[in-house]
Amino acid sequence: MTKKLVFGHKNPDTDTICSAIVYAELKNKIGDEVEAVRLGEVSGETKYALDYFQVEAPRFVETVANEVDQVILVDHNESQQSADDIDQVQVTEVIDHHRIANFETNGPLFYRAEPVGCTATILTKMFKENKQEISKQTAGLLLSCIISDSLLFKSPTCTNEDVEVAKELASIADVDADSYGLDMLKAGADISGLSTSDLLTLDAKEFTMGESKVEIAQVNTVDTNEVLERKAEIVSEIEATVSNKNLDLFVFVITDILTNDSTTIVIGEKSEAVNKAFEVQLENNQAVLAGVVSRKKQIVPPLSDQLS
Amino acid sequence: MTKKLVFGHKNPDTDTICSAIVYAELKNKIGDEVEAVRLGEVSGETKYALDYFQVEAPRFVETVANEVDQVILVDHNESQQSADDIDQVQVTEVIDHHRIANFETNGPLFYRAEPVGCTATILTKMFKENKQEISKQTAGLLLSCIISDSLLFKSPTCTNEDVEVAKELASIADVDADSYGLDMLKAGADISGLSTSDLLTLDAKEFTMGESKVEIAQVNTVDTNEVLERKAEIVSEIEATVSNKNLDLFVFVITDILTNDSTTIVIGEKSEAVNKAFEVQLENNQAVLAGVVSRKKQIVPPLSDQLS
């Protein structure tokens, strides 16, 4: 049995970090040799969850082919969101809840995607299917993933299955999901210590939509104005990123976790696509996206439709 | 609930036809409205299985977007193997056991692939997970899929799981897997009534490998010489296909189901890739591939490696 690495996407969020930890645990329990690693910095929100349940963050790696021949992906599949040298290893498994794109293998693999709110919801089912007990710590990590991806069950990506699984996990983890969850989200929404560059990169993902290269970055906050105070600096940093990466569009989404609305700042030649996709009118590169909190369900599909 | 269509690949084999029938049955049992359809002619082998278990073939369709907005794919995912207008509908589910390539969605979906020998093996598990009983007829169809894709358990694609599931299904279907299986395979290997064009198209699949467009057609036989007697005509038909479809390579594989060896006839600019991939030397466009019976496991991966 050769050792495999398991990891989520770049700019890791709580679901990516904790799903990698938990899936490595499950695979090791059933006899594989798997180590969880991460492709980026641990966010304040994720750190809160790891500290609360006393679990160490996975080891950071820049590349994977120098260590292993085979890898497992969680919480992503698109190659531009994965390790830089992902094309040099064999992907033997994917556990995910996103669309499939820019993903190709030479041979058969184990692929499990479900249209639920969070990778951890699928992993919880897989623990049961493999008749493995979920410890208090593991339940805490899985619950943190669901709370994070669903913004405490308020995102339209959140399904009944996510809610049911979260109830069960909260009971095993012995926490009150609502109060623990709000504390965790607030820890992630505290942007006071973050540089503008952090704001734009901590949860940024790149997409290919039709012929266009699009980057969508999202930040959660409890005070949108605190972010907008830095708008000039944000716009100038985005302009530099668009130029450096040859992007057609950069969409920065500031999501208020208390009101569940977002404000977007948009730069790039394809900005008009945002107006059409969300039926808004950008003014000074800025617009309010009422009720929009989910990149995956409310931003990527309409933008893809416009650009494809 | 809107009606969905479920179908396998073009040039359907037994796994594609019967998996579509059986998955439609499962989905309808759990409350969805799903109809199985097919994208091509029913082969002699599949007809044998359907007649034996008294099940009707699915309805033939050329396109799907004129009927439904959403579809389910079984036994394939690559768009060039699917309905011609697959880009005009939403794929909500895929149940498959092949590599993933040329497949992209705008939103999340249910995707279940496992590296087993046959889609039917996964479907059998899904019946159990959904706590649905498998009828004698359904067990017979599922067993036929496994026998077909595994060449009666002799293909290297066949896993222990396929063998175990097949035993269970044979017991429910009340048939002897070996004798029923050999009869079914022989029904498919009877090429006497087939035109040369049939031989080359009945089980043909197109692949993109690196920059190359490759078509690989396979036919099962109990007498390779019976096929080779038509070689001149076969070569001339392949040359026409290569020219019409702008292919870089056409690999025709004649598999002897009694000896489990194959003979290949190869046409196209990239023919040299076959020599390298299989360490053979084509003579008059022909070579023996000893022990090769599986397109998916023994032909596609080494050819992809050569052409990528």
PDB file of N, CA and C in Angstrom, chain B residues 182 185-186 189-191 220-226 255-259:
ATOM      1  N   LEU B 182     -21.877 -17.709 -21.154  1.00  0.00           N
ATOM      2  CA  LEU B 182     -21.232 -18.107 -22.399  1.00  0.00           C
ATOM      3  C   LEU B 182     -22.226 -18.041 -23.560  1.00  0.00           C
ATOM      4  N   LEU B 185     -22.588 -14.331 -24.437  1.00  0.00           N
ATOM      5  CA  LEU B 185     -21.412 -13.811 -25.151  1.00  0.00           C
ATOM      6  C   LEU B 185     -21.352 -14.353 -26.577  1.00  0.00           C
ATOM      7  N   LYS B 186     -21.695 -15.637 -26.733  1.00  0.00           N
ATOM      8  CA  LYS B 186     -21.678 -16.216 -28.085  1.00  0.00           C
ATOM      9  C   LYS B 186     -22.718 -15.544 -28.979  1.00  0.00           C
ATOM     10  N   ALA B 189     -21.097 -12.641 -30.155  1.00  0.00           N
ATOM     11  CA  ALA B 189     -19.906 -12.888 -30.971  1.00  0.00           C
ATOM     12  C   ALA B 189     -20.255 -13.467 -32.329  1.00  0.00           C
ATOM     13  N   ASP B 190     -21.524 -13.668 -32.577  1.00  0.00           N
ATOM     14  CA  ASP B 190     -21.946 -14.190 -33.879  1.00  0.00           C
ATOM     15  C   ASP B 190     -21.980 -13.042 -34.874  1.00  0.00           C
ATOM     16  N   ILE B 191     -20.948 -12.956 -35.692  1.00  0.00           N
ATOM     17  CA  ILE B 191     -20.835 -11.814 -36.597  1.00  0.00           C
ATOM     18  C   ILE B 191     -21.329 -12.157 -37.990  1.00  0.00           C
ATOM     19  N   ASN B 220     -16.260  -8.720 -30.346  1.00  0.00           N
ATOM     20  CA  ASN B 220     -15.959 -10.026 -29.753  1.00  0.00           C
ATOM     21  C   ASN B 220     -16.249 -11.121 -30.765  1.00  0.00           C
ATOM     22  N   THR B 221     -15.425 -12.167 -30.733  1.00  0.00           N
ATOM     23  CA  THR B 221     -15.638 -13.258 -31.677  1.00  0.00           C
ATOM     24  C   THR B 221     -15.178 -14.570 -31.051  1.00  0.00           C
ATOM     25  N   VAL B 222     -15.630 -15.680 -31.626  1.00  0.00           N
ATOM     26  CA  VAL B 222     -15.043 -16.968 -31.249  1.00  0.00           C
ATOM     27  C   VAL B 222     -14.127 -17.455 -32.375  1.00  0.00           C
ATOM     28  N   ASP B 223     -13.968 -16.654 -33.433  1.00  0.00           N
ATOM     29  CA  ASP B 223     -13.125 -17.056 -34.563  1.00  0.00           C
ATOM     30  C   ASP B 223     -12.564 -15.804 -35.243  1.00  0.00           C
ATOM     31  N   THR B 224     -11.359 -15.419 -34.806  1.00  0.00           N
ATOM     32  CA  THR B 224     -10.735 -14.196 -35.320  1.00  0.00           C
ATOM     33  C   THR B 224     -10.574 -14.244 -36.846  1.00  0.00           C
ATOM     34  N   ASN B 225     -10.257 -15.443 -37.379  1.00  0.00           N
ATOM     35  CA  ASN B 225     -10.031 -15.537 -38.826  1.00  0.00           C
ATOM     36  C   ASN B 225     -11.271 -15.177 -39.630  1.00  0.00           C
ATOM     37  N   GLU B 226     -12.434 -15.464 -39.045  1.00  0.00           N
ATOM     38  CA  GLU B 226     -13.679 -15.121 -39.725  1.00  0.00           C
ATOM     39  C   GLU B 226     -13.768 -13.615 -39.969  1.00  0.00           C
ATOM     40  N   THR B 255     -11.493  -9.231 -30.432  1.00  0.00           N
ATOM     41  CA  THR B 255     -11.184  -9.957 -29.202  1.00  0.00           C
ATOM     42  C   THR B 255     -11.776 -11.363 -29.239  1.00  0.00           C
ATOM     43  N   ASP B 256     -10.905 -12.349 -29.076  1.00  0.00           N
ATOM     44  CA  ASP B 256     -11.344 -13.745 -29.038  1.00  0.00           C
ATOM     45  C   ASP B 256     -11.789 -14.074 -27.616  1.00  0.00           C
ATOM     46  N   ILE B 257     -13.098 -14.307 -27.417  1.00  0.00           N
ATOM     47  CA  ILE B 257     -13.601 -14.497 -26.055  1.00  0.00           C
ATOM     48  C   ILE B 257     -13.264 -15.876 -25.499  1.00  0.00           C
ATOM     49  N   LEU B 258     -12.715 -16.765 -26.340  1.00  0.00           N
ATOM     50  CA  LEU B 258     -12.312 -18.080 -25.811  1.00  0.00           C
ATOM     51  C   LEU B 258     -10.841 -18.072 -25.389  1.00  0.00           C
ATOM     52  N   THR B 259      -9.964 -17.421 -26.180  1.00  0.00           N
ATOM     53  CA  THR B 259      -8.530 -17.379 -25.824  1.00  0.00           C
ATOM     54  C   THR B 259      -8.170 -16.132 -25.017  1.00  0.00           C
TER      55      THR B 259
END
